[in-house]
Amino acid sequence: MLAAARTQTVARTGGLVLRAAGVSTWSHVPAGPPDPILGVSEAFKADKDPRKINLGVGAYRDGNGKPYVLGAVKKAEEAIRASNADKEYLPITGLADFTKNAAKLAYGEDSAPFKENSIAVTQSISGTGALRIGGAFLARFYPHSKVIYLPVPSWGNHTPIFRDSGLEVRGYKYFNKETVGLDFEGMKADLKSAPEKSIVLLHACAHNPTGIDPTPEQWAEISDIVKEKQLFPFFDMAYQGFASGSTSRDAQAVRHFVSQGHQIALAQSFAKNMGLYGERVGAFSLTTSGPEERAKVDSQIKIIVRPMYSNPPLHGALIANTILSKPELYGEWEGEVKGMAERIISMRDKLYDSLTHTHKTPGEWGHIKSQIGMFSFTGLTPPQTKALAEKAHIYMTADGRISMAGLNANNIEYFAESVSKAVKGNL
Ligand code: IK2
């Protein structure tokens, strides 16, 4: 283009004029902080040391530290390929067979709302999307409160999800630093003093980040308080099967609440228990009074979803549904979930032994064994986690949370030795 013509184009279009003058339209946009969890993966990737270990993100790794595609998933994909499935749009609330099977997995086929067809359920962009749809639905239709109480601490994304949904976020006590266990008295006191009918977020199992769950007896007490205070329970179940190795045992809290007559909201994810992280498969559900009310709730969920992303992705839902609906794949999947949970538990035992017996690390480390699920809240301080990253190339979130699944026979000794040195102050 000739210089004169170029000048004319620049003069005619506002954005270009600004750029030509050296001022961009976006010059006022401040740099945001890196994500506290995914930022750790970026730092890990940039590290070239061969000893590096990533215990940041909660993604399962096999005994060789490699991402794991479940055998049941591979077989489901073969079945889908063989069926010559098309690539048409799904309905707004997703694949109906999948959402039905997801609800069955969570609530149990004998539960009253499942049998009565009163669960409004929609496919979601994994667990995050389920929480976001739920937050938006509650902000729009829950008549009693716009406040949601989260455990302190909670998964780091909960607060932004619910704030962006239009809810006010407050906290209830959950973690006791002294015992590195559940602050059950604090939790009960905070739930009792919350305004009546507030919304309360409960991690159904394998609490992230602490790895500490209430016992069944404690869940029964929590259910009583929720009933007494007429709180609205919103369960986040991102790890069904990962806590105990059994999907039905891990659904105990959800099923107990439902059996006690609570109406609940539930976010489900198939990222961890089927290893479908990047496929983004999840479900959001609400229990209603019956099919008529369910249909009305469904219609409003569609109105929330349509302007956000129109309809959910197909492939992951087909995989999950194939597994959930074919008995032989279901059985194989259950065995694989158990296998993943057991490998994590064996890492807990090894880490505990190495920290206490081999390296005589100062402090009490029993919580490494007693915590549940994918994560351990180690009790390491931010300066210790910083030193571990800078000097030992070991990456975890600044709060000292480690993804146990990142440990294996090849790196656990180096990890225990480095932690021990960090605690003794001689890393
Ligand atoms: N809810 C909880 C409690 C979660 O932990 C997650 C997944 N978090 O995984 C990343 C990490 O903490 O390292 C989710 C919901 C949502 O997960 P997704 O959207 O992947 O299903």
Tab-separated table of C-alpha atoms and ligand atoms in Angstrom:
chain	number	residue	atom	x	y	z
A	1	MET	CA	0.000	0.000	0.000
A	2	LEU	CA	1.260	3.504	-0.829
A	3	ALA	CA	2.207	5.668	2.147
A	4	ALA	CA	-0.552	8.232	1.398
A	5	ALA	CA	-3.279	5.570	1.141
A	6	ARG	CA	-2.075	3.986	4.367
A	7	THR	CA	-2.319	7.328	6.206
A	8	GLN	CA	-5.888	7.757	4.919
A	9	THR	CA	-6.912	4.281	6.193
A	10	VAL	CA	-5.394	5.049	9.587
A	11	ALA	CA	-7.231	8.373	9.771
A	12	ARG	CA	-10.572	6.748	8.925
A	13	THR	CA	-10.469	3.988	11.590
A	14	GLY	CA	-10.388	5.015	15.255
A	15	GLY	CA	-8.461	1.998	16.611
A	16	LEU	CA	-5.739	2.346	14.034
A	17	VAL	CA	-5.383	6.075	14.713
A	18	LEU	CA	-4.782	5.311	18.378
A	19	ARG	CA	-2.272	2.606	17.515
A	20	ALA	CA	-0.531	4.947	15.106
A	21	ALA	CA	-0.281	7.485	17.922
A	22	GLY	CA	1.234	4.752	20.119
A	23	VAL	CA	-1.779	4.437	22.480
A	24	SER	CA	-3.694	1.160	22.440
A	25	THR	CA	-7.387	0.843	23.273
A	26	TRP	CA	-6.379	-1.648	25.953
A	27	SER	CA	-3.547	0.318	27.556
A	28	HIS	CA	-5.567	0.737	30.764
A	29	VAL	CA	-5.962	-3.046	31.290
A	30	PRO	CA	-3.915	-4.087	34.326
A	31	ALA	CA	-2.000	-7.386	34.332
A	32	GLY	CA	-3.887	-9.970	36.406
A	33	PRO	CA	-2.177	-12.371	38.806
A	34	PRO	CA	-1.478	-15.911	37.543
A	35	ASP	CA	-4.023	-18.543	38.603
A	36	PRO	CA	-2.877	-19.948	41.969
A	37	ILE	CA	-3.197	-23.542	40.723
A	38	LEU	CA	-2.664	-23.462	36.961
A	39	GLY	CA	0.138	-20.870	37.411
A	40	VAL	CA	2.080	-23.601	39.233
A	41	SER	CA	1.913	-25.812	36.120
A	42	GLU	CA	3.322	-22.954	34.030
A	43	ALA	CA	6.286	-22.523	36.406
A	44	PHE	CA	6.828	-26.312	36.340
A	45	LYS	CA	6.840	-26.392	32.534
A	46	ALA	CA	9.460	-23.643	32.376
A	47	ASP	CA	11.799	-25.527	34.770
A	48	LYS	CA	14.359	-27.621	32.869
A	49	ASP	CA	15.770	-29.597	35.822
A	50	PRO	CA	15.317	-33.376	35.315
A	51	ARG	CA	14.382	-33.864	38.998
A	52	LYS	CA	11.396	-31.502	38.781
A	53	ILE	CA	8.072	-32.652	40.265
A	54	ASN	CA	4.640	-31.076	39.734
A	55	LEU	CA	2.345	-31.580	42.708
A	56	GLY	CA	0.290	-28.488	41.881
A	57	VAL	CA	-2.682	-29.356	39.743
A	58	GLY	CA	-5.010	-32.136	40.849
A	59	ALA	CA	-4.688	-34.436	37.870
A	60	TYR	CA	-4.065	-38.157	38.281
A	61	ARG	CA	-0.714	-39.572	37.182
A	62	ASP	CA	0.141	-43.268	36.873
A	63	GLY	CA	2.985	-45.059	38.637
A	64	ASN	CA	5.413	-43.594	36.058
A	65	GLY	CA	4.198	-40.031	36.503
A	66	LYS	CA	2.317	-40.076	33.195
A	67	PRO	CA	-1.262	-38.925	32.485
A	68	TYR	CA	-3.558	-41.934	32.565
A	69	VAL	CA	-6.262	-42.689	30.011
A	70	LEU	CA	-8.552	-45.267	31.597
A	71	GLY	CA	-9.019	-48.611	29.802
A	72	ALA	CA	-12.803	-48.166	30.077
A	73	VAL	CA	-12.478	-44.782	28.336
A	74	LYS	CA	-10.433	-46.266	25.473
A	75	LYS	CA	-13.011	-49.023	24.991
A	76	ALA	CA	-15.879	-46.524	25.123
A	77	GLU	CA	-14.149	-44.445	22.434
A	78	GLU	CA	-13.761	-47.537	20.239
A	79	ALA	CA	-17.479	-48.292	20.661
A	80	ILE	CA	-18.375	-44.701	19.747
A	81	ARG	CA	-16.140	-44.816	16.654
A	82	ALA	CA	-17.683	-48.128	15.595
A	83	SER	CA	-21.205	-46.718	15.996
A	84	ASN	CA	-20.505	-44.035	13.388
A	85	ALA	CA	-22.095	-41.406	15.647
A	86	ASP	CA	-22.770	-38.043	14.007
A	87	LYS	CA	-21.558	-34.675	15.250
A	88	GLU	CA	-24.891	-32.900	15.556
A	89	TYR	CA	-25.550	-30.333	18.293
A	90	LEU	CA	-26.733	-31.694	21.605
A	91	PRO	CA	-29.866	-30.201	23.172
A	92	ILE	CA	-29.260	-27.249	25.550
A	93	THR	CA	-29.259	-29.490	28.627
A	94	GLY	CA	-27.068	-32.098	26.961
A	95	LEU	CA	-27.260	-35.813	26.256
A	96	ALA	CA	-30.392	-37.039	28.040
A	97	ASP	CA	-29.105	-40.587	28.623
A	98	PHE	CA	-25.907	-39.231	30.093
A	99	THR	CA	-27.624	-36.815	32.491
A	100	LYS	CA	-29.973	-39.579	33.653
A	101	ASN	CA	-27.053	-41.923	34.290
A	102	ALA	CA	-25.047	-39.185	36.014
A	103	ALA	CA	-27.972	-38.524	38.376
A	104	LYS	CA	-28.297	-42.274	39.006
A	105	LEU	CA	-24.597	-42.468	39.890
A	106	ALA	CA	-24.861	-39.616	42.386
A	107	TYR	CA	-28.270	-40.095	43.984
A	108	GLY	CA	-28.573	-43.874	43.602
A	109	GLU	CA	-31.320	-45.582	41.639
A	110	ASP	CA	-33.287	-46.279	44.821
A	111	SER	CA	-33.386	-42.661	45.951
A	112	ALA	CA	-36.811	-41.058	46.034
A	113	PRO	CA	-36.053	-38.135	43.681
A	114	PHE	CA	-34.512	-40.489	41.083
A	115	LYS	CA	-37.448	-42.864	41.211
A	116	GLU	CA	-39.970	-40.000	41.154
A	117	ASN	CA	-38.301	-38.317	38.162
A	118	SER	CA	-37.988	-35.083	40.133
A	119	ILE	CA	-34.290	-34.335	39.514
A	120	ALA	CA	-33.708	-31.422	37.138
A	121	VAL	CA	-30.355	-32.256	35.596
A	122	THR	CA	-28.319	-30.635	32.887
A	123	GLN	CA	-24.998	-31.581	31.306
A	124	SER	CA	-22.322	-29.014	32.101
A	125	ILE	CA	-18.810	-27.976	31.110
A	126	SER	CA	-17.354	-30.266	33.764
A	127	GLY	CA	-17.614	-29.462	37.482
A	128	THR	CA	-16.699	-25.794	37.048
A	129	GLY	CA	-19.552	-25.293	34.591
A	130	ALA	CA	-21.956	-27.128	36.907
A	131	LEU	CA	-21.047	-24.799	39.766
A	132	ARG	CA	-21.411	-21.777	37.479
A	133	ILE	CA	-24.868	-22.817	36.222
A	134	GLY	CA	-25.892	-23.583	39.803
A	135	GLY	CA	-24.606	-20.204	41.021
A	136	ALA	CA	-26.494	-18.403	38.257
A	137	PHE	CA	-29.704	-20.370	38.919
A	138	LEU	CA	-29.580	-19.667	42.653
A	139	ALA	CA	-28.762	-15.982	42.102
A	140	ARG	CA	-31.793	-15.728	39.824
A	141	PHE	CA	-34.347	-17.968	41.546
A	142	TYR	CA	-33.422	-18.824	45.137
A	143	PRO	CA	-35.926	-16.607	46.924
A	144	HIS	CA	-34.397	-16.385	50.393
A	145	SER	CA	-30.772	-15.294	50.145
A	146	LYS	CA	-28.003	-14.224	47.806
A	147	VAL	CA	-25.298	-15.360	50.220
A	148	ILE	CA	-23.312	-18.574	49.846
A	149	TYR	CA	-21.102	-19.904	52.639
A	150	LEU	CA	-17.932	-21.744	51.591
A	151	PRO	CA	-15.643	-23.810	53.824
A	152	VAL	CA	-12.396	-22.073	54.785
A	153	PRO	CA	-10.308	-23.035	52.940
A	154	SER	CA	-12.055	-24.191	49.782
A	155	TRP	CA	-11.076	-24.881	46.178
A	156	GLY	CA	-9.615	-21.565	44.971
A	157	ASN	CA	-12.037	-21.238	42.070
A	158	HIS	CA	-15.193	-21.413	44.223
A	159	THR	CA	-15.086	-17.763	45.251
A	160	PRO	CA	-14.707	-16.318	41.721
A	161	ILE	CA	-17.307	-18.747	40.329
A	162	PHE	CA	-19.959	-17.742	42.832
A	163	ARG	CA	-19.049	-14.028	42.766
A	164	ASP	CA	-19.309	-14.010	38.992
A	165	SER	CA	-22.653	-15.807	39.339
A	166	GLY	CA	-23.990	-12.877	41.362
A	167	LEU	CA	-23.794	-14.351	44.863
A	168	GLU	CA	-22.108	-12.879	47.925
A	169	VAL	CA	-19.447	-15.239	49.262
A	170	ARG	CA	-18.821	-15.788	52.976
A	171	GLY	CA	-16.913	-18.491	54.835
A	172	TYR	CA	-17.517	-21.082	57.543
A	173	LYS	CA	-14.752	-22.662	59.618
A	174	TYR	CA	-13.520	-26.008	58.336
A	175	PHE	CA	-9.822	-26.543	58.929
A	176	ASN	CA	-8.117	-26.657	62.310
A	177	LYS	CA	-4.466	-25.651	61.929
A	178	GLU	CA	-3.542	-27.037	65.337
A	179	THR	CA	-4.819	-30.562	64.722
A	180	VAL	CA	-4.413	-30.403	60.918
A	181	GLY	CA	-7.946	-31.858	60.981
A	182	LEU	CA	-11.583	-30.840	60.748
A	183	ASP	CA	-12.661	-27.928	62.948
A	184	PHE	CA	-16.004	-29.584	63.519
A	185	GLU	CA	-17.019	-27.425	66.478
A	186	GLY	CA	-16.120	-24.255	64.543
A	187	MET	CA	-17.981	-25.506	61.483
A	188	LYS	CA	-21.129	-26.271	63.465
A	189	ALA	CA	-21.001	-22.943	65.304
A	190	ASP	CA	-20.597	-20.999	62.040
A	191	LEU	CA	-23.445	-22.850	60.323
A	192	LYS	CA	-25.650	-22.252	63.359
A	193	SER	CA	-24.897	-18.536	63.345
A	194	ALA	CA	-25.379	-18.060	59.577
A	195	PRO	CA	-28.600	-16.220	58.672
A	196	GLU	CA	-31.472	-18.664	58.175
A	197	LYS	CA	-31.956	-20.002	54.650
A	198	SER	CA	-28.464	-19.016	53.494
A	199	ILE	CA	-26.858	-21.221	50.839
A	200	VAL	CA	-24.055	-23.486	52.045
A	201	LEU	CA	-21.495	-25.147	49.787
A	202	LEU	CA	-20.443	-28.613	50.960
A	203	HIS	CA	-17.678	-30.740	49.413
A	204	ALA	CA	-19.376	-34.127	49.067
A	205	CYS	CA	-16.111	-36.070	49.503
A	206	ALA	CA	-12.324	-35.695	49.232
A	207	HIS	CA	-12.347	-32.052	50.315
A	208	ASN	CA	-10.083	-29.859	48.211
A	209	PRO	CA	-7.600	-28.596	49.387
A	210	THR	CA	-7.487	-30.184	52.859
A	211	GLY	CA	-8.222	-33.861	52.141
A	212	ILE	CA	-10.335	-33.887	55.318
A	213	ASP	CA	-13.936	-35.110	55.230
A	214	PRO	CA	-16.549	-35.277	57.985
A	215	THR	CA	-17.346	-38.800	59.186
A	216	PRO	CA	-20.825	-40.246	58.426
A	217	GLU	CA	-21.845	-39.368	61.992
A	218	GLN	CA	-20.626	-35.798	61.529
A	219	TRP	CA	-22.493	-35.550	58.219
A	220	ALA	CA	-25.663	-36.588	60.062
A	221	GLU	CA	-25.122	-33.723	62.537
A	222	ILE	CA	-24.438	-31.276	59.709
A	223	SER	CA	-27.642	-32.395	58.008
A	224	ASP	CA	-29.579	-31.705	61.241
A	225	ILE	CA	-28.127	-28.194	61.537
A	226	VAL	CA	-28.845	-27.462	57.876
A	227	LYS	CA	-32.435	-28.569	58.490
A	228	GLU	CA	-32.810	-26.599	61.718
A	229	LYS	CA	-31.463	-23.410	60.105
A	230	GLN	CA	-33.264	-24.108	56.817
A	231	LEU	CA	-29.975	-23.628	54.966
A	232	PHE	CA	-29.852	-24.595	51.303
A	233	PRO	CA	-27.182	-27.269	50.662
A	234	PHE	CA	-25.196	-27.065	47.430
A	235	PHE	CA	-22.947	-30.136	47.095
A	236	ASP	CA	-19.813	-30.078	44.999
A	237	MET	CA	-18.883	-33.662	44.108
A	238	ALA	CA	-15.762	-33.469	41.940
A	239	TYR	CA	-14.144	-36.648	43.298
A	240	GLN	CA	-16.820	-39.364	43.497
A	241	GLY	CA	-14.826	-42.589	43.900
A	242	PHE	CA	-11.510	-40.898	44.617
A	243	ALA	CA	-11.939	-40.731	48.400
A	244	SER	CA	-12.651	-44.367	49.230
A	245	GLY	CA	-12.303	-46.093	45.866
A	246	SER	CA	-16.071	-46.696	45.821
A	247	THR	CA	-18.440	-44.365	43.987
A	248	SER	CA	-21.411	-45.288	46.173
A	249	ARG	CA	-19.512	-44.879	49.453
A	250	ASP	CA	-18.320	-41.473	48.314
A	251	ALA	CA	-21.910	-40.417	47.579
A	252	GLN	CA	-22.905	-41.136	51.196
A	253	ALA	CA	-23.222	-37.469	52.265
A	254	VAL	CA	-25.337	-36.519	49.233
A	255	ARG	CA	-27.558	-39.578	49.672
A	256	HIS	CA	-27.934	-39.005	53.397
A	257	PHE	CA	-29.086	-35.413	52.877
A	258	VAL	CA	-31.568	-36.502	50.233
A	259	SER	CA	-32.883	-39.303	52.456
A	260	GLN	CA	-33.452	-36.716	55.179
A	261	GLY	CA	-35.764	-34.777	52.879
A	262	HIS	CA	-33.399	-31.918	51.973
A	263	GLN	CA	-33.765	-30.361	48.581
A	264	ILE	CA	-30.240	-30.056	47.256
A	265	ALA	CA	-28.204	-28.655	44.397
A	266	LEU	CA	-25.356	-30.811	43.096
A	267	ALA	CA	-22.352	-30.209	40.849
A	268	GLN	CA	-20.731	-33.362	39.424
A	269	SER	CA	-17.490	-33.709	37.522
A	270	PHE	CA	-16.184	-36.661	35.520
A	271	ALA	CA	-12.755	-35.045	35.160
A	272	LYS	CA	-11.089	-37.017	37.939
A	273	ASN	CA	-13.033	-40.245	38.310
A	274	MET	CA	-13.058	-40.982	34.547
A	275	GLY	CA	-9.872	-39.062	33.788
A	276	LEU	CA	-11.868	-36.946	31.305
A	277	TYR	CA	-10.184	-33.666	32.340
A	278	GLY	CA	-9.975	-31.981	28.938
A	279	GLU	CA	-13.261	-33.423	27.669
A	280	ARG	CA	-15.140	-31.241	30.194
A	281	VAL	CA	-17.910	-33.611	31.258
A	282	GLY	CA	-20.111	-32.772	34.231
A	283	ALA	CA	-23.667	-32.309	35.396
A	284	PHE	CA	-25.641	-29.855	37.483
A	285	SER	CA	-28.791	-31.004	39.213
A	286	LEU	CA	-31.474	-29.790	41.583
A	287	THR	CA	-34.037	-31.920	43.375
A	288	THR	CA	-37.561	-30.607	42.925
A	289	SER	CA	-40.988	-31.508	44.313
A	290	GLY	CA	-41.970	-33.550	41.247
A	291	PRO	CA	-42.041	-33.825	37.449
A	292	GLU	CA	-44.109	-30.674	36.956
A	293	GLU	CA	-41.769	-28.453	38.961
A	294	ARG	CA	-38.771	-30.242	37.427
A	295	ALA	CA	-39.968	-29.272	33.957
A	296	LYS	CA	-40.259	-25.609	34.983
A	297	VAL	CA	-36.779	-25.637	36.551
A	298	ASP	CA	-35.405	-27.342	33.419
A	299	SER	CA	-36.905	-24.618	31.247
A	300	GLN	CA	-35.140	-21.922	33.281
A	301	ILE	CA	-31.833	-23.771	33.260
A	302	LYS	CA	-32.076	-23.767	29.471
A	303	ILE	CA	-32.574	-20.002	29.558
A	304	ILE	CA	-29.400	-19.657	31.653
A	305	VAL	CA	-27.316	-21.991	29.492
A	306	ARG	CA	-28.373	-20.847	26.007
A	307	PRO	CA	-26.700	-17.404	26.092
A	308	MET	CA	-23.597	-18.799	27.812
A	309	TYR	CA	-22.590	-21.578	25.398
A	310	SER	CA	-25.785	-22.787	23.642
A	311	ASN	CA	-25.235	-26.484	24.302
A	312	PRO	CA	-22.494	-28.656	25.782
A	313	PRO	CA	-19.821	-30.693	23.973
A	314	LEU	CA	-20.756	-34.129	22.683
A	315	HIS	CA	-17.719	-36.389	22.740
A	316	GLY	CA	-16.984	-36.552	26.473
A	317	ALA	CA	-20.655	-37.075	27.308
A	318	LEU	CA	-20.775	-39.997	24.862
A	319	ILE	CA	-17.726	-41.536	26.533
A	320	ALA	CA	-19.098	-41.129	30.052
A	321	ASN	CA	-22.510	-42.394	29.016
A	322	THR	CA	-21.087	-45.439	27.250
A	323	ILE	CA	-19.247	-46.363	30.450
A	324	LEU	CA	-22.217	-45.679	32.701
A	325	SER	CA	-24.654	-47.630	30.534
A	326	LYS	CA	-22.649	-50.733	29.525
A	327	PRO	CA	-22.337	-53.142	32.485
A	328	GLU	CA	-18.968	-54.594	31.380
A	329	LEU	CA	-17.414	-51.122	30.963
A	330	TYR	CA	-19.014	-49.929	34.194
A	331	GLY	CA	-17.397	-52.821	36.045
A	332	GLU	CA	-14.007	-52.129	34.479
A	333	TRP	CA	-14.327	-48.431	35.336
A	334	GLU	CA	-15.193	-49.165	38.973
A	335	GLY	CA	-12.046	-51.291	39.205
A	336	GLU	CA	-9.944	-48.506	37.696
A	337	VAL	CA	-11.331	-45.868	40.078
A	338	LYS	CA	-10.464	-48.183	42.943
A	339	GLY	CA	-6.989	-48.684	41.489
A	340	MET	CA	-6.359	-44.930	41.285
A	341	ALA	CA	-7.598	-44.379	44.848
A	342	GLU	CA	-5.444	-47.253	46.112
A	343	ARG	CA	-2.294	-46.009	44.397
A	344	ILE	CA	-2.792	-42.638	46.078
A	345	ILE	CA	-3.328	-44.295	49.468
A	346	SER	CA	-0.126	-46.330	49.016
A	347	MET	CA	1.775	-43.076	48.285
A	348	ARG	CA	0.399	-41.623	51.520
A	349	ASP	CA	1.770	-44.583	53.494
A	350	LYS	CA	5.171	-44.399	51.792
A	351	LEU	CA	5.466	-40.642	52.250
A	352	TYR	CA	4.560	-40.879	55.919
A	353	ASP	CA	7.143	-43.627	56.490
A	354	SER	CA	9.855	-41.788	54.651
A	355	LEU	CA	9.243	-38.428	56.371
A	356	THR	CA	9.048	-39.873	59.853
A	357	HIS	CA	11.259	-42.972	59.871
A	358	THR	CA	13.829	-42.459	57.113
A	359	HIS	CA	14.338	-38.708	57.399
A	360	LYS	CA	13.244	-38.050	61.001
A	361	THR	CA	11.425	-34.910	59.902
A	362	PRO	CA	10.448	-32.697	62.854
A	363	GLY	CA	6.681	-32.399	63.469
A	364	GLU	CA	3.605	-34.614	63.374
A	365	TRP	CA	2.898	-36.163	59.951
A	366	GLY	CA	-0.035	-38.485	60.721
A	367	HIS	CA	-2.335	-36.272	58.613
A	368	ILE	CA	-0.530	-37.427	55.457
A	369	LYS	CA	-2.056	-40.868	56.062
A	370	SER	CA	-5.405	-39.817	57.496
A	371	GLN	CA	-6.299	-37.282	54.801
A	372	ILE	CA	-8.515	-38.471	51.980
A	373	GLY	CA	-8.614	-38.182	48.204
A	374	MET	CA	-6.321	-36.542	45.752
A	375	PHE	CA	-4.777	-33.894	47.983
A	376	SER	CA	-2.793	-33.585	51.134
A	377	PHE	CA	-2.644	-30.335	53.033
A	378	THR	CA	0.905	-30.827	54.251
A	379	GLY	CA	1.226	-27.921	56.665
A	380	LEU	CA	4.300	-26.655	54.746
A	381	THR	CA	4.540	-22.859	54.974
A	382	PRO	CA	4.688	-20.456	51.994
A	383	PRO	CA	8.463	-19.860	52.511
A	384	GLN	CA	9.015	-23.643	52.577
A	385	THR	CA	6.985	-24.186	49.407
A	386	LYS	CA	8.929	-21.337	47.746
A	387	ALA	CA	12.257	-22.888	48.772
A	388	LEU	CA	11.115	-26.295	47.483
A	389	ALA	CA	10.324	-24.776	44.077
A	390	GLU	CA	13.471	-22.670	43.822
A	391	LYS	CA	15.994	-25.106	45.233
A	392	ALA	CA	14.530	-28.575	44.713
A	393	HIS	CA	12.342	-27.959	41.599
A	394	ILE	CA	9.284	-29.273	43.453
A	395	TYR	CA	6.093	-27.395	42.680
A	396	MET	CA	2.943	-27.166	44.794
A	397	THR	CA	0.407	-24.470	45.636
A	398	ALA	CA	1.620	-21.822	48.102
A	399	ASP	CA	-0.773	-23.080	50.796
A	400	GLY	CA	1.235	-26.323	51.039
A	401	ARG	CA	-1.314	-28.482	49.225
A	402	ILE	CA	0.170	-31.375	47.266
A	403	SER	CA	-1.538	-33.559	44.704
A	404	MET	CA	-0.661	-37.027	46.005
A	405	ALA	CA	-1.200	-38.400	42.506
A	406	GLY	CA	1.972	-36.631	41.357
A	407	LEU	CA	4.092	-38.914	43.569
A	408	ASN	CA	5.389	-42.295	42.427
A	409	ALA	CA	8.083	-44.833	43.243
A	410	ASN	CA	10.638	-42.847	41.207
A	411	ASN	CA	10.223	-39.452	42.873
A	412	ILE	CA	8.845	-40.034	46.367
A	413	GLU	CA	12.229	-40.433	48.054
A	414	TYR	CA	13.602	-37.235	46.519
A	415	PHE	CA	10.394	-35.470	47.545
A	416	ALA	CA	10.494	-36.704	51.158
A	417	GLU	CA	14.180	-35.859	51.499
A	418	SER	CA	13.624	-32.341	50.106
A	419	VAL	CA	10.598	-31.702	52.352
A	420	SER	CA	12.565	-32.896	55.325
A	421	LYS	CA	15.415	-30.518	54.502
A	422	ALA	CA	12.957	-27.631	53.958
A	423	VAL	CA	11.379	-28.267	57.375
A	424	LYS	CA	14.811	-28.486	59.040
A	425	GLY	CA	15.793	-25.256	57.244
A	426	ASN	CA	18.770	-26.736	55.391
A	427	LEU	CA	17.481	-27.107	51.841
B	1	IK2	N1	-14.754	-28.625	42.554
B	1	IK2	C1	-13.648	-28.976	43.181
B	1	IK2	C2	-13.664	-29.095	44.658
B	1	IK2	C3	-12.489	-29.263	42.456
B	1	IK2	O1	-11.392	-29.633	43.102
B	1	IK2	C4	-12.519	-29.151	41.061
B	1	IK2	C5	-11.311	-29.459	40.265
B	1	IK2	N2	-10.137	-28.937	40.702
B	1	IK2	O2	-9.034	-29.370	40.094
B	1	IK2	C6	-7.964	-28.528	39.996
B	1	IK2	C7	-7.155	-28.449	41.252
B	1	IK2	O3	-7.626	-28.058	42.314
B	1	IK2	O4	-5.951	-28.740	41.153
B	1	IK2	C8	-13.716	-28.769	40.453
B	1	IK2	C9	-14.819	-28.521	41.229
B	1	IK2	C10	-13.938	-28.614	38.977
B	1	IK2	O5	-13.206	-29.376	38.178
B	1	IK2	P1	-13.548	-29.554	36.620
B	1	IK2	O6	-14.141	-28.278	36.149
B	1	IK2	O7	-12.230	-29.847	36.039
B	1	IK2	O8	-14.493	-30.674	36.571
